[in-house]
Amino acid sequence: MLKTTVIITVLILILLFLFIQIHLIFIESYSSDEYAHIYAGARHLFKNDASVNPEHPPLIKLVASLPILFQASTDIIATINTPYYQFEGGWKLVSAMSFPLSLSCRHIILLCNVLIFALVIYQIMRSFGTISGVLGSILLFSNPTLIAHSHFICFDVPSFCFTLLALLYFYRYLDAQIPSHLLGMSISASFALSTKFTALPFFILLGFSIVFSHSRDFKTGNIKPLFHSIFYFLTGLLVLGSLYGWKLLPILNGISNRISILSQPQNTYFLGKLIYSKWYYPVILVCKENLSFMFICLTSLIVILLRYKDQNRTTKLKINTTFVILMLTSFLLVNSRFQVGIRHALTIYPYLYGIVFIAFKIVTEVSSFTKRFKPSRYAAEIFAILLMLDLGRFYIIFPDFIAYSNWCVGNPMNIRHIASDSNVGWGTNYLRLANWIEDAKRRYPELTFHIFNRIGWPGRKVLEIPGVFHDFEVSEILSNQKPSIVILDDFYLQYYTNRPIVQHVLNKGTLIKVIGYDLFIFRVG
């Protein structure tokens, strides 16, 4: 009975996740990065050219561009055959696509993410029990960062899922050196590496952990773990090499590009200033992560520290490996000079989830510990209360999950004063803006419409609306020749706050609507 209830609960959560994602696909414009990624995937698929968007491996880009194979028109092929800069090429390619075709590129990413989520939850159940599977599905479903980015043509969520899946297979491998566990771990870690080059430290450390975890076996002459480690690395080379057509130079170039991007000084809007700060990711994690998840992570750390000495060698190996990779990944994240959105902090999440599930297993298996400290009842009650609060916030922010902030921030609008960029908007609300403009132009034909944005292209549908000006005709607004509607995106407000046009709109205009926490619509004159 319990098992049936668990399965039904998990399936309901996956279906809810799928429903929300399908809704988001149809209401959200392409993000600025998606243009680059779909063009890069198409160039790689049709021209075997990995030079576009080289800082990321091709796996997800190739998956996203697959629908083009079946619906490629003359204009699409002409765009793909022309070598453009990645954002320009992406804009031209998406503009040449029909609306259903462009959306189908996202559908494949969504299906990929749903499949990975299901596999991760299944592995959690296999490794830590059915109740852990329910906990895992709740943590995955209620995480706004995952919800916000699971349908985009980007790499953060797939990388998170592949990494967590590899880690769970690694735990099972430590329990029993079964070939299926080794194969699952090798393929999952290889896919993580083929999704983001930032998974390289994890991939290497996990490979060496296979040997270190069974170092005692060498004393008895058993060198099987050494061959397992070799198999693991060869699988990674096979997967990555096949995606690049067995060309070493593009792989090295991609890794070099990624290191260069991560190490270059980059100022971004943070706590009211355009600065680089090592506090960037710690602050936005505290501001944007669910309180329930932060609580359960902290509780899990305490449980593991209290019970570490009593664990067997295998559990200690799981804990040690997870902590070492978590510390290294956190160090690289904090010291990275590429500071954009919370989605980049997803690199540390697999290890946090790993810690949670190890601690959960310790609590459920050691009855004396449970009776002495009573953590199960008290922790579960606090977690349930915080989860209800988080789900309430989840409902309040719907469907603007990118701009999600927890209750520590207060009004969700406050998050833009802490960290802007893709923590608030990512160019995804222009489809909703286009619908609003079309309605407003019918109701107020005497008004002119002006858009000032920093992201780049303000969305295909907006650009197709006649009589809407983009980043020019400033003199007309400043002189108040005509009553105008002026749209300023959050980027523009934060980065160009001292420009005369911004000051004029803020001083003389009336804010009439905000779309998605990042598009501010003013009436001037």
Short mmCIF file of C-alpha atoms in Angstrom, two decimals:
data_model
loop_
_atom_site.label_atom_id
_atom_site.label_comp_id
_atom_site.label_asym_id
_atom_site.label_seq_id
_atom_site.Cartn_x
_atom_site.Cartn_y
_atom_site.Cartn_z
CA MET A 1 0.00 0.00 0.00
CA LEU A 2 2.78 2.40 1.00
CA LYS A 3 4.75 1.66 -2.16
CA THR A 4 1.68 2.32 -4.34
CA THR A 5 1.03 5.63 -2.54
CA VAL A 6 4.66 6.65 -3.02
CA ILE A 7 4.60 5.86 -6.73
CA ILE A 8 1.32 7.77 -7.23
CA THR A 9 2.69 10.77 -5.28
CA VAL A 10 5.88 10.87 -7.35
CA LEU A 11 3.99 10.53 -10.64
CA ILE A 12 1.64 13.37 -9.66
CA LEU A 13 4.61 15.63 -8.89
CA ILE A 14 6.28 14.78 -12.21
CA LEU A 15 3.02 15.48 -14.08
CA LEU A 16 2.64 18.81 -12.25
CA PHE A 17 6.22 19.68 -13.17
CA LEU A 18 5.46 18.77 -16.80
CA PHE A 19 2.26 20.84 -16.82
CA ILE A 20 4.03 23.94 -15.43
CA GLN A 21 6.87 23.57 -17.93
CA ILE A 22 4.53 23.28 -20.93
CA HIS A 23 2.72 26.40 -19.73
CA LEU A 24 6.03 28.28 -19.43
CA ILE A 25 7.14 27.20 -22.91
CA PHE A 26 4.14 28.89 -24.49
CA ILE A 27 4.25 32.16 -22.51
CA GLU A 28 7.99 32.84 -22.31
CA SER A 29 10.13 34.29 -25.09
CA TYR A 30 13.47 32.82 -25.99
CA SER A 31 16.11 33.90 -23.50
CA SER A 32 19.09 35.74 -24.93
CA ASP A 33 21.40 32.72 -24.58
CA GLU A 34 18.97 30.33 -26.25
CA TYR A 35 19.44 32.10 -29.58
CA ALA A 36 23.16 31.35 -29.43
CA HIS A 37 22.73 27.76 -28.33
CA ILE A 38 20.21 26.73 -31.00
CA TYR A 39 22.35 28.30 -33.74
CA ALA A 40 25.47 26.61 -32.36
CA GLY A 41 23.67 23.26 -32.30
CA ALA A 42 22.44 23.71 -35.87
CA ARG A 43 25.93 24.63 -37.11
CA HIS A 44 27.34 21.58 -35.39
CA LEU A 45 24.60 19.27 -36.66
CA PHE A 46 24.55 20.45 -40.29
CA LYS A 47 28.10 21.74 -40.83
CA ASN A 48 30.10 19.79 -38.21
CA ASP A 49 31.27 23.18 -36.95
CA ALA A 50 31.99 23.30 -33.19
CA SER A 51 33.47 26.80 -33.30
CA VAL A 52 30.18 28.55 -32.45
CA ASN A 53 29.59 28.94 -28.71
CA PRO A 54 32.76 26.88 -28.04
CA GLU A 55 32.72 27.40 -24.27
CA HIS A 56 30.03 24.73 -23.92
CA PRO A 57 30.10 21.09 -25.14
CA PRO A 58 27.60 20.21 -27.88
CA LEU A 59 25.32 17.58 -26.28
CA ILE A 60 22.32 19.75 -25.31
CA LYS A 61 22.77 22.06 -28.30
CA LEU A 62 22.59 19.09 -30.65
CA VAL A 63 19.49 17.74 -28.88
CA ALA A 64 17.77 21.13 -29.20
CA SER A 65 18.50 21.48 -32.92
CA LEU A 66 17.24 18.00 -33.89
CA PRO A 67 13.72 19.19 -34.91
CA ILE A 68 15.30 21.33 -37.64
CA LEU A 69 16.28 18.13 -39.46
CA PHE A 70 12.62 17.42 -40.19
CA GLN A 71 11.39 20.93 -41.01
CA ALA A 72 14.35 22.75 -42.51
CA SER A 73 13.30 25.38 -45.07
CA THR A 74 15.48 27.16 -47.63
CA ASP A 75 15.80 30.22 -45.36
CA ILE A 76 16.76 28.08 -42.39
CA ILE A 77 19.42 26.19 -44.35
CA ALA A 78 20.77 29.47 -45.76
CA THR A 79 21.09 30.89 -42.23
CA ILE A 80 22.79 27.75 -40.93
CA ASN A 81 25.24 27.74 -43.86
CA THR A 82 26.27 31.34 -43.14
CA PRO A 83 28.85 31.74 -40.35
CA TYR A 84 27.49 34.45 -38.01
CA TYR A 85 28.43 35.59 -34.55
CA GLN A 86 26.51 33.25 -32.22
CA PHE A 87 23.84 35.73 -31.03
CA GLU A 88 23.29 37.27 -34.44
CA GLY A 89 23.13 33.84 -36.08
CA GLY A 90 20.73 32.62 -33.43
CA TRP A 91 18.42 35.59 -33.93
CA LYS A 92 18.36 35.11 -37.69
CA LEU A 93 17.79 31.36 -37.37
CA VAL A 94 14.89 31.66 -34.91
CA SER A 95 13.38 34.44 -37.07
CA ALA A 96 13.47 32.08 -40.07
CA MET A 97 11.67 29.34 -38.14
CA SER A 98 7.94 28.93 -37.80
CA PHE A 99 6.64 29.44 -34.26
CA PRO A 100 5.83 25.71 -33.75
CA LEU A 101 9.29 24.70 -34.96
CA SER A 102 11.05 27.10 -32.62
CA LEU A 103 8.97 25.81 -29.70
CA SER A 104 9.68 22.18 -30.61
CA CYS A 105 13.37 22.84 -29.92
CA ARG A 106 12.37 23.54 -26.33
CA HIS A 107 10.04 20.54 -26.13
CA ILE A 108 12.95 18.16 -26.61
CA ILE A 109 14.85 19.86 -23.78
CA LEU A 110 11.77 19.57 -21.57
CA LEU A 111 11.33 15.86 -22.33
CA CYS A 112 15.03 15.34 -21.68
CA ASN A 113 14.76 17.06 -18.29
CA VAL A 114 11.60 15.15 -17.30
CA LEU A 115 13.29 11.85 -18.18
CA ILE A 116 16.37 12.75 -16.15
CA PHE A 117 14.21 13.85 -13.20
CA ALA A 118 12.38 10.54 -13.30
CA LEU A 119 15.66 8.59 -13.43
CA VAL A 120 17.11 10.60 -10.55
CA ILE A 121 14.05 9.95 -8.37
CA TYR A 122 14.18 6.25 -9.29
CA GLN A 123 17.84 6.06 -8.29
CA ILE A 124 17.11 7.86 -5.02
CA MET A 125 14.48 5.22 -4.23
CA ARG A 126 16.85 2.39 -5.15
CA SER A 127 19.69 3.84 -3.06
CA PHE A 128 17.91 5.30 -0.04
CA GLY A 129 14.38 3.88 0.03
CA THR A 130 10.90 4.84 -1.14
CA ILE A 131 10.35 7.59 1.47
CA SER A 132 13.61 9.20 0.34
CA GLY A 133 12.25 9.06 -3.20
CA VAL A 134 9.21 11.08 -2.13
CA LEU A 135 11.47 13.58 -0.34
CA GLY A 136 13.64 13.80 -3.43
CA SER A 137 10.69 14.41 -5.72
CA ILE A 138 9.40 17.15 -3.38
CA LEU A 139 12.79 18.86 -3.28
CA LEU A 140 13.11 18.70 -7.05
CA PHE A 141 9.58 19.85 -7.75
CA SER A 142 9.54 22.71 -5.24
CA ASN A 143 12.89 24.19 -6.30
CA PRO A 144 12.07 27.38 -8.26
CA THR A 145 15.51 27.52 -9.88
CA LEU A 146 14.96 24.10 -11.45
CA ILE A 147 11.38 24.98 -12.43
CA ALA A 148 12.52 28.26 -13.98
CA HIS A 149 15.22 26.76 -16.19
CA SER A 150 14.06 23.22 -17.04
CA HIS A 151 12.45 24.19 -20.36
CA PHE A 152 15.19 26.51 -21.66
CA ILE A 153 17.80 25.53 -24.22
CA CYS A 154 20.59 25.86 -21.70
CA PHE A 155 22.86 23.55 -19.75
CA ASP A 156 22.51 24.19 -16.03
CA VAL A 157 19.56 21.90 -15.20
CA PRO A 158 20.68 18.97 -17.42
CA SER A 159 24.18 19.25 -15.94
CA PHE A 160 22.72 19.23 -12.42
CA CYS A 161 20.60 16.14 -13.17
CA PHE A 162 23.38 14.17 -14.91
CA THR A 163 25.81 15.00 -12.08
CA LEU A 164 23.34 13.96 -9.37
CA LEU A 165 22.55 10.76 -11.29
CA ALA A 166 26.26 9.94 -11.56
CA LEU A 167 26.72 10.61 -7.83
CA LEU A 168 23.82 8.29 -6.93
CA TYR A 169 25.25 5.56 -9.17
CA PHE A 170 28.62 6.10 -7.46
CA TYR A 171 27.00 5.50 -4.06
CA ARG A 172 25.50 2.27 -5.36
CA TYR A 173 28.87 1.29 -6.85
CA LEU A 174 30.48 1.69 -3.41
CA ASP A 175 27.85 -0.64 -1.95
CA ALA A 176 28.48 -3.29 -4.61
CA GLN A 177 30.89 -3.24 -7.54
CA ILE A 178 28.28 -4.36 -10.05
CA PRO A 179 28.99 -3.62 -13.75
CA SER A 180 25.57 -1.94 -14.22
CA HIS A 181 26.41 0.56 -11.45
CA LEU A 182 29.77 1.32 -13.05
CA LEU A 183 28.15 1.71 -16.46
CA GLY A 184 25.40 3.99 -15.13
CA MET A 185 27.94 6.14 -13.31
CA SER A 186 30.24 6.34 -16.33
CA ILE A 187 27.51 7.29 -18.81
CA SER A 188 25.88 9.82 -16.45
CA ALA A 189 29.18 11.53 -15.62
CA SER A 190 30.14 11.54 -19.32
CA PHE A 191 26.84 13.22 -20.20
CA ALA A 192 27.44 15.81 -17.45
CA LEU A 193 30.86 16.54 -18.93
CA SER A 194 29.37 16.69 -22.42
CA THR A 195 26.82 19.26 -21.19
CA LYS A 196 29.06 21.74 -19.33
CA PHE A 197 32.84 21.95 -19.10
CA THR A 198 32.44 23.10 -15.50
CA ALA A 199 31.67 19.43 -14.74
CA LEU A 200 35.31 18.55 -15.56
CA PRO A 201 36.60 18.72 -11.93
CA PHE A 202 33.70 16.49 -10.81
CA PHE A 203 34.32 14.03 -13.64
CA ILE A 204 38.03 13.73 -12.79
CA LEU A 205 37.56 13.47 -9.02
CA LEU A 206 34.85 10.84 -9.35
CA GLY A 207 37.11 8.78 -11.61
CA PHE A 208 39.96 8.80 -9.12
CA SER A 209 37.52 8.12 -6.26
CA ILE A 210 36.80 4.74 -7.86
CA VAL A 211 40.41 3.75 -7.24
CA PHE A 212 40.82 5.42 -3.83
CA SER A 213 37.59 3.95 -2.52
CA HIS A 214 38.98 0.44 -2.94
CA SER A 215 42.66 1.06 -2.19
CA ARG A 216 42.66 -1.73 0.38
CA ASP A 217 41.89 -4.20 -2.38
CA PHE A 218 45.32 -3.62 -3.92
CA LYS A 219 46.96 -5.19 -0.86
CA THR A 220 45.18 -8.44 -1.64
CA GLY A 221 46.18 -8.26 -5.32
CA ASN A 222 42.73 -7.20 -6.54
CA ILE A 223 43.27 -4.54 -9.21
CA LYS A 224 39.68 -4.62 -10.50
CA PRO A 225 38.97 -1.03 -9.26
CA LEU A 226 41.89 0.20 -11.37
CA PHE A 227 40.34 -1.30 -14.48
CA HIS A 228 36.98 0.17 -13.47
CA SER A 229 38.57 3.63 -13.28
CA ILE A 230 40.14 3.17 -16.71
CA PHE A 231 36.77 2.07 -18.11
CA TYR A 232 35.15 5.17 -16.54
CA PHE A 233 37.62 7.58 -18.16
CA LEU A 234 37.47 5.78 -21.50
CA THR A 235 33.67 6.10 -21.49
CA GLY A 236 34.01 9.85 -20.98
CA LEU A 237 36.50 10.12 -23.83
CA LEU A 238 34.26 8.00 -26.06
CA VAL A 239 31.13 10.13 -25.43
CA LEU A 240 32.87 13.51 -25.66
CA GLY A 241 35.08 12.45 -28.57
CA SER A 242 32.16 11.14 -30.63
CA LEU A 243 30.27 14.44 -30.15
CA TYR A 244 33.26 16.37 -31.46
CA GLY A 245 33.96 14.00 -34.36
CA TRP A 246 37.19 12.86 -32.69
CA LYS A 247 38.78 16.30 -33.04
CA LEU A 248 40.93 17.18 -30.05
CA LEU A 249 41.47 20.86 -30.86
CA PRO A 250 37.80 21.96 -30.44
CA ILE A 251 37.66 20.22 -27.05
CA LEU A 252 40.82 21.96 -25.82
CA ASN A 253 39.59 25.23 -27.31
CA GLY A 254 36.26 24.84 -25.50
CA ILE A 255 37.92 24.15 -22.13
CA SER A 256 40.28 27.09 -22.68
CA ASN A 257 37.34 29.38 -23.53
CA ARG A 258 35.46 28.34 -20.43
CA ILE A 259 38.48 28.93 -18.16
CA SER A 260 39.02 32.32 -19.79
CA ILE A 261 35.38 33.36 -19.25
CA LEU A 262 35.37 32.20 -15.63
CA SER A 263 38.62 34.02 -14.84
CA GLN A 264 37.95 37.35 -16.56
CA PRO A 265 36.92 40.20 -14.24
CA GLN A 266 33.23 40.90 -14.68
CA ASN A 267 31.20 43.59 -12.98
CA THR A 268 27.54 42.87 -12.46
CA TYR A 269 24.74 44.57 -10.55
CA PHE A 270 24.97 43.45 -6.93
CA LEU A 271 23.65 45.20 -3.82
CA GLY A 272 23.17 48.51 -5.62
CA LYS A 273 26.52 48.66 -7.39
CA LEU A 274 28.17 47.39 -10.55
CA ILE A 275 30.93 45.36 -8.93
CA TYR A 276 32.62 41.97 -8.72
CA SER A 277 32.22 40.34 -5.31
CA LYS A 278 33.08 36.95 -3.86
CA TRP A 279 29.90 37.29 -1.80
CA TYR A 280 27.76 37.22 -4.93
CA TYR A 281 26.72 33.56 -4.98
CA PRO A 282 26.47 33.11 -1.18
CA VAL A 283 24.14 36.12 -0.97
CA ILE A 284 21.85 35.16 -3.86
CA LEU A 285 21.65 31.57 -2.56
CA VAL A 286 20.45 32.88 0.81
CA CYS A 287 18.01 35.24 -0.92
CA LYS A 288 16.67 32.96 -3.64
CA GLU A 289 16.84 29.41 -2.30
CA ASN A 290 13.89 27.78 -0.56
CA LEU A 291 14.03 28.08 3.24
CA SER A 292 12.95 24.43 3.53
CA PHE A 293 15.87 23.26 1.39
CA MET A 294 18.39 25.38 3.34
CA PHE A 295 17.00 23.99 6.59
CA ILE A 296 17.18 20.37 5.51
CA CYS A 297 20.75 20.85 4.20
CA LEU A 298 21.85 22.35 7.53
CA THR A 299 20.08 19.61 9.48
CA SER A 300 21.73 16.96 7.31
CA LEU A 301 25.19 18.42 7.94
CA ILE A 302 24.58 18.30 11.70
CA VAL A 303 23.37 14.69 11.53
CA ILE A 304 26.40 13.59 9.52
CA LEU A 305 28.85 15.36 11.86
CA LEU A 306 27.23 13.79 14.94
CA ARG A 307 27.10 10.29 13.52
CA TYR A 308 30.19 10.19 11.30
CA LYS A 309 32.33 8.05 13.65
CA ASP A 310 29.64 5.39 13.89
CA GLN A 311 29.36 4.82 10.16
CA ASN A 312 30.86 1.91 8.25
CA ARG A 313 33.69 2.42 5.78
CA THR A 314 31.40 2.58 2.74
CA THR A 315 29.20 5.32 4.19
CA LYS A 316 32.29 7.28 5.26
CA LEU A 317 33.60 7.03 1.69
CA LYS A 318 30.30 8.41 0.38
CA ILE A 319 30.46 11.30 2.84
CA ASN A 320 34.15 12.06 2.23
CA THR A 321 33.84 12.01 -1.55
CA THR A 322 30.74 14.20 -1.51
CA PHE A 323 32.29 16.73 0.88
CA VAL A 324 35.57 16.99 -1.03
CA ILE A 325 33.82 17.62 -4.35
CA LEU A 326 31.36 20.03 -2.69
CA MET A 327 34.18 22.07 -1.13
CA LEU A 328 36.16 22.20 -4.38
CA THR A 329 33.10 23.13 -6.45
CA SER A 330 32.06 25.80 -3.93
CA PHE A 331 35.57 27.25 -3.97
CA LEU A 332 35.57 27.43 -7.78
CA LEU A 333 32.07 28.93 -7.80
CA VAL A 334 32.83 31.65 -5.26
CA ASN A 335 36.12 32.55 -6.93
CA SER A 336 34.66 32.56 -10.43
CA ARG A 337 34.56 36.05 -11.93
CA PHE A 338 31.63 35.04 -14.13
CA GLN A 339 28.70 36.07 -11.95
CA VAL A 340 25.33 36.11 -13.66
CA GLY A 341 22.38 34.13 -12.28
CA ILE A 342 21.64 31.64 -9.54
CA ARG A 343 21.39 28.94 -12.20
CA HIS A 344 25.21 28.80 -12.25
CA ALA A 345 25.13 27.86 -8.56
CA LEU A 346 23.39 24.61 -9.56
CA THR A 347 26.91 23.13 -9.82
CA ILE A 348 26.93 22.59 -6.03
CA TYR A 349 23.36 21.29 -5.72
CA PRO A 350 24.02 17.59 -6.57
CA TYR A 351 26.37 17.30 -3.60
CA LEU A 352 23.91 19.08 -1.29
CA TYR A 353 21.24 16.59 -2.36
CA GLY A 354 23.71 13.76 -1.79
CA ILE A 355 24.38 14.96 1.76
CA VAL A 356 20.64 15.21 2.45
CA PHE A 357 19.95 11.65 1.35
CA ILE A 358 22.93 10.17 3.20
CA ALA A 359 21.79 11.92 6.40
CA PHE A 360 18.19 10.84 5.84
CA LYS A 361 19.28 7.22 5.58
CA ILE A 362 21.36 7.52 8.76
CA VAL A 363 18.38 8.92 10.71
CA THR A 364 15.93 6.29 9.48
CA GLU A 365 18.29 3.35 10.06
CA VAL A 366 19.68 4.22 13.51
CA SER A 367 16.75 3.91 15.89
CA SER A 368 18.84 4.72 19.00
CA PHE A 369 19.92 8.00 17.46
CA THR A 370 16.31 8.83 16.63
CA LYS A 371 15.11 8.06 20.15
CA ARG A 372 17.90 10.03 21.81
CA PHE A 373 17.78 13.25 19.81
CA LYS A 374 14.28 12.93 18.32
CA PRO A 375 15.35 14.67 15.09
CA SER A 376 12.84 12.89 12.89
CA ARG A 377 9.74 14.40 14.48
CA TYR A 378 11.03 17.92 15.16
CA ALA A 379 12.94 18.26 11.89
CA ALA A 380 10.00 16.91 9.90
CA GLU A 381 7.62 19.40 11.54
CA ILE A 382 9.91 22.38 10.89
CA PHE A 383 10.59 21.19 7.34
CA ALA A 384 6.84 20.80 6.69
CA ILE A 385 6.11 24.34 7.96
CA LEU A 386 8.91 25.86 5.88
CA LEU A 387 7.84 23.86 2.84
CA MET A 388 4.29 25.20 3.14
CA LEU A 389 5.68 28.75 3.32
CA ASP A 390 7.86 28.06 0.27
CA LEU A 391 4.94 26.66 -1.70
CA GLY A 392 2.96 29.78 -0.81
CA ARG A 393 5.77 31.90 -2.20
CA PHE A 394 5.90 29.54 -5.17
CA TYR A 395 2.24 30.38 -5.86
CA ILE A 396 2.77 34.13 -5.39
CA ILE A 397 5.63 34.30 -7.91
CA PHE A 398 3.93 32.11 -10.56
CA PRO A 399 4.82 32.10 -13.43
CA ASP A 400 7.90 34.32 -12.91
CA PHE A 401 10.15 31.70 -11.35
CA ILE A 402 13.39 33.34 -12.52
CA ALA A 403 12.56 36.28 -10.23
CA TYR A 404 11.80 33.98 -7.28
CA SER A 405 13.07 35.05 -3.85
CA ASN A 406 12.37 33.51 -0.46
CA TRP A 407 10.61 35.10 2.50
CA CYS A 408 13.86 36.62 3.81
CA VAL A 409 13.70 39.14 0.96
CA GLY A 410 10.14 40.27 1.67
CA ASN A 411 8.36 41.61 -1.41
CA PRO A 412 9.48 39.62 -4.49
CA MET A 413 10.16 42.95 -6.19
CA ASN A 414 13.04 43.51 -3.74
CA ILE A 415 15.26 40.89 -5.38
CA ARG A 416 16.10 43.25 -8.25
CA HIS A 417 17.78 45.57 -5.72
CA ILE A 418 20.01 42.72 -4.53
CA ALA A 419 21.10 41.03 -7.76
CA SER A 420 19.72 41.82 -11.18
CA ASP A 421 20.68 40.21 -14.51
CA SER A 422 19.16 36.74 -15.02
CA ASN A 423 18.23 36.50 -11.35
CA VAL A 424 15.21 38.67 -12.22
CA GLY A 425 14.67 38.37 -15.96
CA TRP A 426 16.46 36.80 -18.88
CA GLY A 427 14.64 38.32 -21.82
CA THR A 428 11.85 35.80 -21.36
CA ASN A 429 8.90 38.16 -20.82
CA TYR A 430 8.81 39.86 -24.22
CA LEU A 431 6.14 37.50 -25.55
CA ARG A 432 3.84 38.65 -22.75
CA LEU A 433 4.89 42.25 -23.45
CA ALA A 434 4.00 41.85 -27.14
CA ASN A 435 0.49 40.73 -26.23
CA TRP A 436 0.13 43.71 -23.91
CA ILE A 437 1.39 46.18 -26.56
CA GLU A 438 -0.99 44.82 -29.22
CA ASP A 439 -3.91 45.33 -26.86
CA ALA A 440 -2.69 48.78 -25.74
CA LYS A 441 -2.21 49.98 -29.34
CA ARG A 442 -5.85 49.18 -30.05
CA ARG A 443 -7.03 51.04 -26.96
CA TYR A 444 -4.63 53.99 -27.25
CA PRO A 445 -3.87 54.57 -30.96
CA GLU A 446 -2.56 58.08 -30.25
CA LEU A 447 0.38 56.80 -28.17
CA THR A 448 3.84 55.93 -29.47
CA PHE A 449 5.65 52.95 -27.98
CA HIS A 450 9.38 52.91 -27.15
CA ILE A 451 11.47 50.03 -25.77
CA PHE A 452 14.87 50.49 -24.12
CA ASN A 453 16.60 47.26 -23.19
CA ARG A 454 20.10 46.05 -22.52
CA ILE A 455 19.68 42.34 -23.21
CA GLY A 456 19.80 42.61 -27.01
CA TRP A 457 16.82 41.65 -29.15
CA PRO A 458 13.56 42.35 -27.31
CA GLY A 459 11.80 39.27 -28.67
CA ARG A 460 10.72 38.30 -32.15
CA LYS A 461 7.01 39.01 -31.69
CA VAL A 462 7.69 42.51 -30.28
CA LEU A 463 9.88 43.39 -33.25
CA GLU A 464 7.13 42.34 -35.64
CA ILE A 465 4.69 44.90 -34.20
CA PRO A 466 4.64 47.96 -36.51
CA GLY A 467 5.18 51.38 -35.01
CA VAL A 468 7.14 50.25 -31.96
CA PHE A 469 10.53 51.96 -31.61
CA HIS A 470 13.56 50.24 -30.16
CA ASP A 471 16.29 52.23 -28.42
CA PHE A 472 15.93 55.39 -30.52
CA GLU A 473 13.69 58.45 -31.02
CA VAL A 474 14.91 59.61 -27.60
CA SER A 475 14.59 63.31 -28.49
CA GLU A 476 10.86 62.92 -29.10
CA ILE A 477 10.33 61.53 -25.61
CA LEU A 478 12.52 64.14 -23.94
CA SER A 479 10.71 66.98 -25.69
CA ASN A 480 7.28 65.49 -24.92
CA GLN A 481 6.15 65.97 -28.52
CA LYS A 482 3.69 63.10 -28.18
CA PRO A 483 2.25 61.11 -25.31
CA SER A 484 4.34 57.93 -25.18
CA ILE A 485 4.52 54.50 -23.64
CA VAL A 486 8.13 53.82 -22.61
CA ILE A 487 9.25 50.30 -21.62
CA LEU A 488 12.47 50.01 -19.62
CA ASP A 489 13.77 46.59 -18.78
CA ASP A 490 15.44 45.92 -15.44
CA PHE A 491 18.90 45.67 -17.04
CA TYR A 492 18.53 49.09 -18.58
CA LEU A 493 17.36 50.66 -15.33
CA GLN A 494 20.21 49.18 -13.31
CA TYR A 495 23.04 49.75 -15.77
CA TYR A 496 22.03 53.08 -17.33
CA THR A 497 20.29 54.79 -14.45
CA ASN A 498 22.11 58.10 -15.08
CA ARG A 499 21.16 58.41 -18.75
CA PRO A 500 18.92 61.40 -19.50
CA ILE A 501 16.17 59.19 -20.97
CA VAL A 502 15.99 57.08 -17.80
CA GLN A 503 15.97 60.11 -15.50
CA HIS A 504 13.30 61.79 -17.65
CA VAL A 505 11.03 58.73 -17.63
CA LEU A 506 11.45 58.18 -13.88
CA ASN A 507 10.78 61.84 -13.08
CA LYS A 508 8.06 62.68 -15.62
CA GLY A 509 6.47 59.32 -16.34
CA THR A 510 3.85 57.30 -14.50
CA LEU A 511 4.43 53.60 -13.91
CA ILE A 512 1.33 51.84 -15.21
CA LYS A 513 2.38 48.17 -15.31
CA VAL A 514 5.18 45.74 -14.48
CA ILE A 515 5.51 42.51 -16.46
CA GLY A 516 7.45 39.68 -14.88
CA TYR A 517 9.32 41.85 -12.34
CA ASP A 518 11.73 43.04 -15.06
CA LEU A 519 9.74 45.04 -17.65
CA PHE A 520 8.58 48.43 -16.38
CA ILE A 521 5.97 50.24 -18.47
CA PHE A 522 5.64 54.04 -18.08
CA ARG A 523 3.28 56.56 -19.61
CA VAL A 524 5.10 59.81 -20.40
CA GLY A 525 3.27 63.01 -21.41
#
